[in-house]
GROMACS .gro file of C-alpha atoms in nm:
model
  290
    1UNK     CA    1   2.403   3.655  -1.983
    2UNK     CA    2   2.330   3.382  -1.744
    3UNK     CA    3   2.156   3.659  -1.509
    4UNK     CA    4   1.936   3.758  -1.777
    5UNK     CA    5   1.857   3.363  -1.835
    6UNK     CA    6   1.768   3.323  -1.424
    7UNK     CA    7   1.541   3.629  -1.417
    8UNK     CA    8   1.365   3.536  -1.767
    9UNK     CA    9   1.311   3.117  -1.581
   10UNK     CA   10   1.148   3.316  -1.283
   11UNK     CA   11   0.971   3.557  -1.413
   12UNK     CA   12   0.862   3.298  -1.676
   13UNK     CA   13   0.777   3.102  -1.423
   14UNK     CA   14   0.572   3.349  -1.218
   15UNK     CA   15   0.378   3.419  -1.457
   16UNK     CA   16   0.279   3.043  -1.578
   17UNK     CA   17   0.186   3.016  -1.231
   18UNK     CA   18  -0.019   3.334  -1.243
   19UNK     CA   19  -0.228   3.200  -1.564
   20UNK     CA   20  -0.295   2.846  -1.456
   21UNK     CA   21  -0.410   2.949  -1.138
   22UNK     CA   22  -0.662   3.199  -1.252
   23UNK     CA   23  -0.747   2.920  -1.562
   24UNK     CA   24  -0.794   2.695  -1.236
   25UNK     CA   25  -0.988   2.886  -1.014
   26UNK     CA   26  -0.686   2.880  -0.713
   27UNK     CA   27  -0.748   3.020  -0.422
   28UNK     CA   28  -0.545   3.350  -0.372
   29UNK     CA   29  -0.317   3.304  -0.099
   30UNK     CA   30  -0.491   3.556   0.157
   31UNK     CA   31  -0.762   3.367   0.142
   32UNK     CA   32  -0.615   3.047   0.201
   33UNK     CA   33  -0.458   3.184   0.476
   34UNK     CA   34  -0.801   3.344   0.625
   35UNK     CA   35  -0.946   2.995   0.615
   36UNK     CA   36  -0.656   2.866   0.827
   37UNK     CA   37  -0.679   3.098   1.077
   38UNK     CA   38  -1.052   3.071   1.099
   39UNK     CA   39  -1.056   2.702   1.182
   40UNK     CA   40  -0.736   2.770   1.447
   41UNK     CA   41  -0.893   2.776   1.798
   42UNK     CA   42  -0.566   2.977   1.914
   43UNK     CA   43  -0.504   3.353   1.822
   44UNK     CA   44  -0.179   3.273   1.623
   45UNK     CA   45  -0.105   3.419   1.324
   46UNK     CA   46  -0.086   3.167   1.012
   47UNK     CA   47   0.248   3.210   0.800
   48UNK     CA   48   0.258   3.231   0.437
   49UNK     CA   49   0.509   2.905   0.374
   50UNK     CA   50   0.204   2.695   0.613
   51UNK     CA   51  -0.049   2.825   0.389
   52UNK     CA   52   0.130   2.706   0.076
   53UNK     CA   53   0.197   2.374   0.263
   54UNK     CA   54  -0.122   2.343   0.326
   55UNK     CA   55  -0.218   2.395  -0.001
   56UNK     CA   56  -0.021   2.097  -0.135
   57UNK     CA   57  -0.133   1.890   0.129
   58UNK     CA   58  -0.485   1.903   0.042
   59UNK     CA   59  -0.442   1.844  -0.276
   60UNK     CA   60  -0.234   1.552  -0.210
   61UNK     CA   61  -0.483   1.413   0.065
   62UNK     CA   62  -0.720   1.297  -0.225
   63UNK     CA   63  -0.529   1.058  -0.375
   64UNK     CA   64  -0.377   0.889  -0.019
   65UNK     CA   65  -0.507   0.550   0.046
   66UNK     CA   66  -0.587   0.466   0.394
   67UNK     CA   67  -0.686   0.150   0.584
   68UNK     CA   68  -1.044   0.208   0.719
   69UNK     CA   69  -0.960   0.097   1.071
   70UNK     CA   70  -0.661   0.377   1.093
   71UNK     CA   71  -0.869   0.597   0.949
   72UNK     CA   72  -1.121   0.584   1.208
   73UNK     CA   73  -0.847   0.547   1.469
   74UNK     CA   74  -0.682   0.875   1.353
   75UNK     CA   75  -1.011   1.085   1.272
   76UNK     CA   76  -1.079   0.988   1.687
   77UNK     CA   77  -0.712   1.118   1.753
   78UNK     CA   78  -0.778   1.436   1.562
   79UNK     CA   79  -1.092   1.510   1.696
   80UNK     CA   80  -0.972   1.456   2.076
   81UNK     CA   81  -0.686   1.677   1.984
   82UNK     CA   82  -0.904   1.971   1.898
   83UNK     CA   83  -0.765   1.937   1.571
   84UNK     CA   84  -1.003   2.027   1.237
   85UNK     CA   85  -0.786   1.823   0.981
   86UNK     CA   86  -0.927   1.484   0.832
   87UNK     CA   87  -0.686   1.196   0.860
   88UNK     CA   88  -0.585   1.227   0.469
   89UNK     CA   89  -0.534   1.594   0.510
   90UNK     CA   90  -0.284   1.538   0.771
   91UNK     CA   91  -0.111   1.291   0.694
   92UNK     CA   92  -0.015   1.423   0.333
   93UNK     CA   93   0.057   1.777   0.555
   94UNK     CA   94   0.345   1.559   0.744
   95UNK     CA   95   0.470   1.403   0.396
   96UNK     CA   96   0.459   1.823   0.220
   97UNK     CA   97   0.684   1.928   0.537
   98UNK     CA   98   0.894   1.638   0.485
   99UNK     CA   99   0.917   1.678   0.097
  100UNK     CA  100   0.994   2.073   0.128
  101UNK     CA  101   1.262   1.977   0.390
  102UNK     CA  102   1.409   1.712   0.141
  103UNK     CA  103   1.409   1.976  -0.139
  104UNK     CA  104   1.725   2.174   0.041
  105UNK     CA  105   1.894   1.845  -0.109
  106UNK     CA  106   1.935   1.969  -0.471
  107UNK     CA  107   2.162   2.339  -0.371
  108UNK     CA  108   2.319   2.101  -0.108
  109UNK     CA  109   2.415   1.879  -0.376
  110UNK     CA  110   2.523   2.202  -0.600
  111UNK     CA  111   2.737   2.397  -0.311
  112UNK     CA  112   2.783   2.123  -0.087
  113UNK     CA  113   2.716   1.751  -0.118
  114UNK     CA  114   2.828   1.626   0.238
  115UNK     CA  115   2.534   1.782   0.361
  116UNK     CA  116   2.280   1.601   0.180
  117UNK     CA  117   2.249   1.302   0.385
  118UNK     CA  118   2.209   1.506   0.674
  119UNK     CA  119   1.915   1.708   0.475
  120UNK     CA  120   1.771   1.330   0.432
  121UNK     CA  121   1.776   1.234   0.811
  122UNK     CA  122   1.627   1.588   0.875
  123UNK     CA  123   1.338   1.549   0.642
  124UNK     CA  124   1.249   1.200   0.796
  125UNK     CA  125   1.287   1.371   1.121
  126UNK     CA  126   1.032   1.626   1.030
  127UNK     CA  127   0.834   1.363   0.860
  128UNK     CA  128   0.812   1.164   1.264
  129UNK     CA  129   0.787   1.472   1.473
  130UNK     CA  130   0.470   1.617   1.232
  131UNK     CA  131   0.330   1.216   1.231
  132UNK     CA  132   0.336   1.219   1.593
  133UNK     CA  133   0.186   1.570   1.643
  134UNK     CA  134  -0.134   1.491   1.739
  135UNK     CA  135  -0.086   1.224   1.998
  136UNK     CA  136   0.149   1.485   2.127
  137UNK     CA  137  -0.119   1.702   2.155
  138UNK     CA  138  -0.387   1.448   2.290
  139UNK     CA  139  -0.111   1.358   2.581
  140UNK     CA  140  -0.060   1.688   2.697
  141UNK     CA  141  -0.481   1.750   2.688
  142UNK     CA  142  -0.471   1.449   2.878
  143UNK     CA  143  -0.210   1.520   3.119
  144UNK     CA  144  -0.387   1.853   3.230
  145UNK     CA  145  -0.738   1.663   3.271
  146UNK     CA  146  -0.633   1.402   3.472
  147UNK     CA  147  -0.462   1.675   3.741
  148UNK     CA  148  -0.781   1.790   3.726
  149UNK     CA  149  -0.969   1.435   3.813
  150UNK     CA  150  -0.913   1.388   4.189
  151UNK     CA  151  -1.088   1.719   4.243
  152UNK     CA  152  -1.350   1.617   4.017
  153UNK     CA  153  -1.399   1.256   4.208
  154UNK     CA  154  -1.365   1.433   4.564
  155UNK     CA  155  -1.677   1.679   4.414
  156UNK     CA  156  -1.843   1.362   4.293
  157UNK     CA  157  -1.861   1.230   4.661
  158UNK     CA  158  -1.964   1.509   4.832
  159UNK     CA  159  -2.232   1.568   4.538
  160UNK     CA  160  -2.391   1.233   4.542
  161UNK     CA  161  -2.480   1.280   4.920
  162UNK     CA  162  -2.752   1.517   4.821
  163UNK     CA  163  -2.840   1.453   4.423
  164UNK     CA  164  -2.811   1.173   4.202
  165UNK     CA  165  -2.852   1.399   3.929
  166UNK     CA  166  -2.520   1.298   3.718
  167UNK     CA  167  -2.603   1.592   3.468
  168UNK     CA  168  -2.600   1.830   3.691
  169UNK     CA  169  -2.273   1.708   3.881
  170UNK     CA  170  -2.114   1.762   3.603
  171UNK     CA  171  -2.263   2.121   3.479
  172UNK     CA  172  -2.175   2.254   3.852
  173UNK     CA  173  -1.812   2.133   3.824
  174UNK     CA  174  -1.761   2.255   3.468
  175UNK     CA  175  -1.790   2.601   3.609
  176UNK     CA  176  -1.460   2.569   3.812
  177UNK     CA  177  -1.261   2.310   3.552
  178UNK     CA  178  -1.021   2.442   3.332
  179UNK     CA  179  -1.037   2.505   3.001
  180UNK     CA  180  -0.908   2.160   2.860
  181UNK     CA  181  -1.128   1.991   3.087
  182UNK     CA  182  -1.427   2.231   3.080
  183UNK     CA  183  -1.428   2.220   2.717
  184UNK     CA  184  -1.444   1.808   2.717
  185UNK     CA  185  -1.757   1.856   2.976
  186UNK     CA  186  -1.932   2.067   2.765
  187UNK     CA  187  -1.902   1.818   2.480
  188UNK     CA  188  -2.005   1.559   2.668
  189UNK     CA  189  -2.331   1.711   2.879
  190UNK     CA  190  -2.441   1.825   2.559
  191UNK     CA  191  -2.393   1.495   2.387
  192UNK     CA  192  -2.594   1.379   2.740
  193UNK     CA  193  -2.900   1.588   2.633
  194UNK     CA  194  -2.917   1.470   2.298
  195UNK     CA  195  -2.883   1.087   2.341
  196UNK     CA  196  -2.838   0.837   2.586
  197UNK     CA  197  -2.648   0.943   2.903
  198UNK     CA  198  -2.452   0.618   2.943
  199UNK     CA  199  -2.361   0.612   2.585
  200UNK     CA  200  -2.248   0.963   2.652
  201UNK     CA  201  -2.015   0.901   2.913
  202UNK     CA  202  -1.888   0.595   2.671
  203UNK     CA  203  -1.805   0.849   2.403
  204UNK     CA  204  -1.654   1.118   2.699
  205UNK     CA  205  -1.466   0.785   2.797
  206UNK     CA  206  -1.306   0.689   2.457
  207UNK     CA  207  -1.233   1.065   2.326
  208UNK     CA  208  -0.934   1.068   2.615
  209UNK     CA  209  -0.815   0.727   2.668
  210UNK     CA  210  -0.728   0.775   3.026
  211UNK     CA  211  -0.753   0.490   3.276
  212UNK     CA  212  -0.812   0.722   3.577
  213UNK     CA  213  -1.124   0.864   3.387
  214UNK     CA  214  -1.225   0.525   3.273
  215UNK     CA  215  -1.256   0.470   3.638
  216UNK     CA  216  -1.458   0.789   3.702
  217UNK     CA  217  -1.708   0.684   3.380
  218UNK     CA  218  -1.815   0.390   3.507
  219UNK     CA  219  -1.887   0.444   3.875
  220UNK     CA  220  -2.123   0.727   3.686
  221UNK     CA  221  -2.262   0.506   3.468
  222UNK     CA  222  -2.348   0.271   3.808
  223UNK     CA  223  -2.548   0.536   3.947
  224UNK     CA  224  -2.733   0.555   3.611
  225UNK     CA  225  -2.828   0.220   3.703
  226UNK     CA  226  -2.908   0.277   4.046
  227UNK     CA  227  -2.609   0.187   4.244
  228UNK     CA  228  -2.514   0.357   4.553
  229UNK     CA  229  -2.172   0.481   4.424
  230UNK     CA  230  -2.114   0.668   4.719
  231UNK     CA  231  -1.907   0.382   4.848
  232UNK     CA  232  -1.714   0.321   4.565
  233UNK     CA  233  -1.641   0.687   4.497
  234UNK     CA  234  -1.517   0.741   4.814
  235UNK     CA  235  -1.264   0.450   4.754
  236UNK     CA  236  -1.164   0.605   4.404
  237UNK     CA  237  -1.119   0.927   4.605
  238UNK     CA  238  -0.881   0.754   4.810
  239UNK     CA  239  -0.683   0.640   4.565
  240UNK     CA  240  -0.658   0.969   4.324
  241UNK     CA  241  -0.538   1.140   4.625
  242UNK     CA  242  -0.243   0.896   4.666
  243UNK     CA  243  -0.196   0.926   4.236
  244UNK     CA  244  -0.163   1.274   4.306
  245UNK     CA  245   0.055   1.230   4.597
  246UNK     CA  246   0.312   1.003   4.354
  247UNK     CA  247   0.289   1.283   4.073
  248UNK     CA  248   0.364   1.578   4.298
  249UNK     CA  249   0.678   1.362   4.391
  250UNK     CA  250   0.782   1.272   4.094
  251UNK     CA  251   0.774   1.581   4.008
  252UNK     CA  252   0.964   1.712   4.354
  253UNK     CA  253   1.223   1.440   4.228
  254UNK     CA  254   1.299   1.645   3.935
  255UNK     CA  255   1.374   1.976   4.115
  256UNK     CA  256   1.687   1.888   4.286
  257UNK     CA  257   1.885   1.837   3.910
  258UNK     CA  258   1.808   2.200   3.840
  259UNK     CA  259   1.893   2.295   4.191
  260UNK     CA  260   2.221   2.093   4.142
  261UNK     CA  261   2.306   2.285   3.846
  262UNK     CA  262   2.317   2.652   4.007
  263UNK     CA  263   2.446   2.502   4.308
  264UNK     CA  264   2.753   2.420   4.116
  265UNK     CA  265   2.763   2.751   3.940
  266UNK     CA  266   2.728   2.964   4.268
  267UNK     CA  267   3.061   2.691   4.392
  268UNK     CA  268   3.252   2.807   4.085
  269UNK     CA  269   3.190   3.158   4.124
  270UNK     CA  270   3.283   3.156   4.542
  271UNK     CA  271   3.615   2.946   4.403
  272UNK     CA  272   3.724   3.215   4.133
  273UNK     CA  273   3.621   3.501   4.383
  274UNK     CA  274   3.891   3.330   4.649
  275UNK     CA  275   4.111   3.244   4.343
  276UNK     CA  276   4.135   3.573   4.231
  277UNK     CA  277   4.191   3.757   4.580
  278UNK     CA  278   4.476   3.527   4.634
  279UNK     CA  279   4.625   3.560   4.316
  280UNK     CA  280   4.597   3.961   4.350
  281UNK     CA  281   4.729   3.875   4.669
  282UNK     CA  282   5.051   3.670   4.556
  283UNK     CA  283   5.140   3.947   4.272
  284UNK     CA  284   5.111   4.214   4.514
  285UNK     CA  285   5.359   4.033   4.736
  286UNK     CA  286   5.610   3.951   4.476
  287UNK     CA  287   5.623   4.341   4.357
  288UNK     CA  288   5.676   4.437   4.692
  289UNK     CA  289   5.940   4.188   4.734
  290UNK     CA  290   6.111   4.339   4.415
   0.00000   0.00000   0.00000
């Protein structure tokens, strides 16, 4: 009897669904999730539990209240991210992936009600991690175009020997950049042709937040004005070279704690090998000996 009472609540249920979302003009969930993957600039495939997550969240994101100044400050974050959402949107998508995580509380409290306040901690986990996704994102971005800058500054030097043409400089490097960095350049040479070029390299400057390309921005924005630069680029050159020098050693630093780790594993395994050929040893001895 209770079996039959489940399956009538579900199906019940299914079908309420069914009706107000046709009465409401839903989205079916294919197409939801052919929206999502249009706006993804990676080939990944978009699951069905992010669709419906997603689903929640923008309907949530209307009612959210945000200060004006964080929501400016986040839309930037987003946007230097490569990431489509608005600020409400993802925001109330980190507070639906929390709230579905906090949901495993009510069979926890039914089978098992230690683990509830571990369910808790892992929903404000998830809540922290998803918060902090995009400045994740932004740092790593940022990480792989500033091991791209000393290059860039070294092409800068040699460039501004024969052309001060800044536009240019930076069309002829975008063909060898990587993608992150590429992608940035083409942003910002076409935001060049459309407005100002110094207010340009202002936006370009402010989209990453780095303090090396800071640098680089306004030594270009001096030969906008008609300084020299050569001089001064030659200097920043200089010291890139020796930022690059202290990264490539801090990263060397980090190589001998995974060598250290198989080191001790190939010790243990000559150890056993001489452990066991002297135990065989000793045995064989003793049943001789008897």
């Amino acid at each position: 009897m209770q079996i039959l009472m489940i399956l009538f609540a579900v199906f019940f249920a299914m079908g309420l669904f069914f009706i107000l979302a046709d009465f409401l003009k839903l989205p079916t969930l294919a197409a939801e999730k052919a929206m999502l993957s249009a706006v993804k600039e990676n080939s990944q495939k978009t699951k069905n539990i992010e669709v419906l997550l997603n689903g929640f969240a923008v309907r949530i994101a209307r009612y959210l209240p945000i200060d004006e100044y964080k929501k400016i400050r986040m839309r930037n974050t987003l946007n230097a991210a490569g990431m489509k959402e608005t600020p409400e949107e993802f925001i109330a998508n980190a507070l639906v992936k929390s709230g579905a995580t906090a949901l495993g509380i009510i069979p926890a409290l039914i089978i098992f009600p230690l683990l509830a306040p571990i369910i808790i901690i892992l929903a404000i986990i998830v809540y922290f991690k998803e918060i902090r996704r995009a400045d994740e994102k932004l740092n790593a971005k940022r990480e792989k175009i500033e091991i791209e800058l000393p290059r860039f500054v070294a092409t800068v030097t040699q460039e501004l020997k024969a052309s001060r043409d800044v536009l240019s400089i930076l069309e002829n490097f975008k063909k060898n950049a990587g993608a992150d960095f590429a992608k940035e350049l083409d942003i910002v040479t076409a935001d060049m042709r459309s407005s100002s070029y110094e207010a340009a390299l202002t936006r370009f400057e402010a989209r990453i937040n780095s303090t090396m390309l800071s640098d680089i921005t306004r030594g270009l924005i001096g030969v906008l004005r008609g300084d020299d630069g050569a001089m001064y680029f030659q200097m920043l050159s200089h010291d890139m070279k020796q930022l690059e020098l202290q990264r490539l050693k801090a990263q060397a630093m980090k190589i001998p704690s995974k060598i250290r780790i198989f080191s001790f594993l190939m010790l243990m395994c000559f150890l056993m090998t001489y452990i066991v050929i002297i135990i065989s040893e000793i045995i064989h001895s003793l049943s001789a000996m008897l």
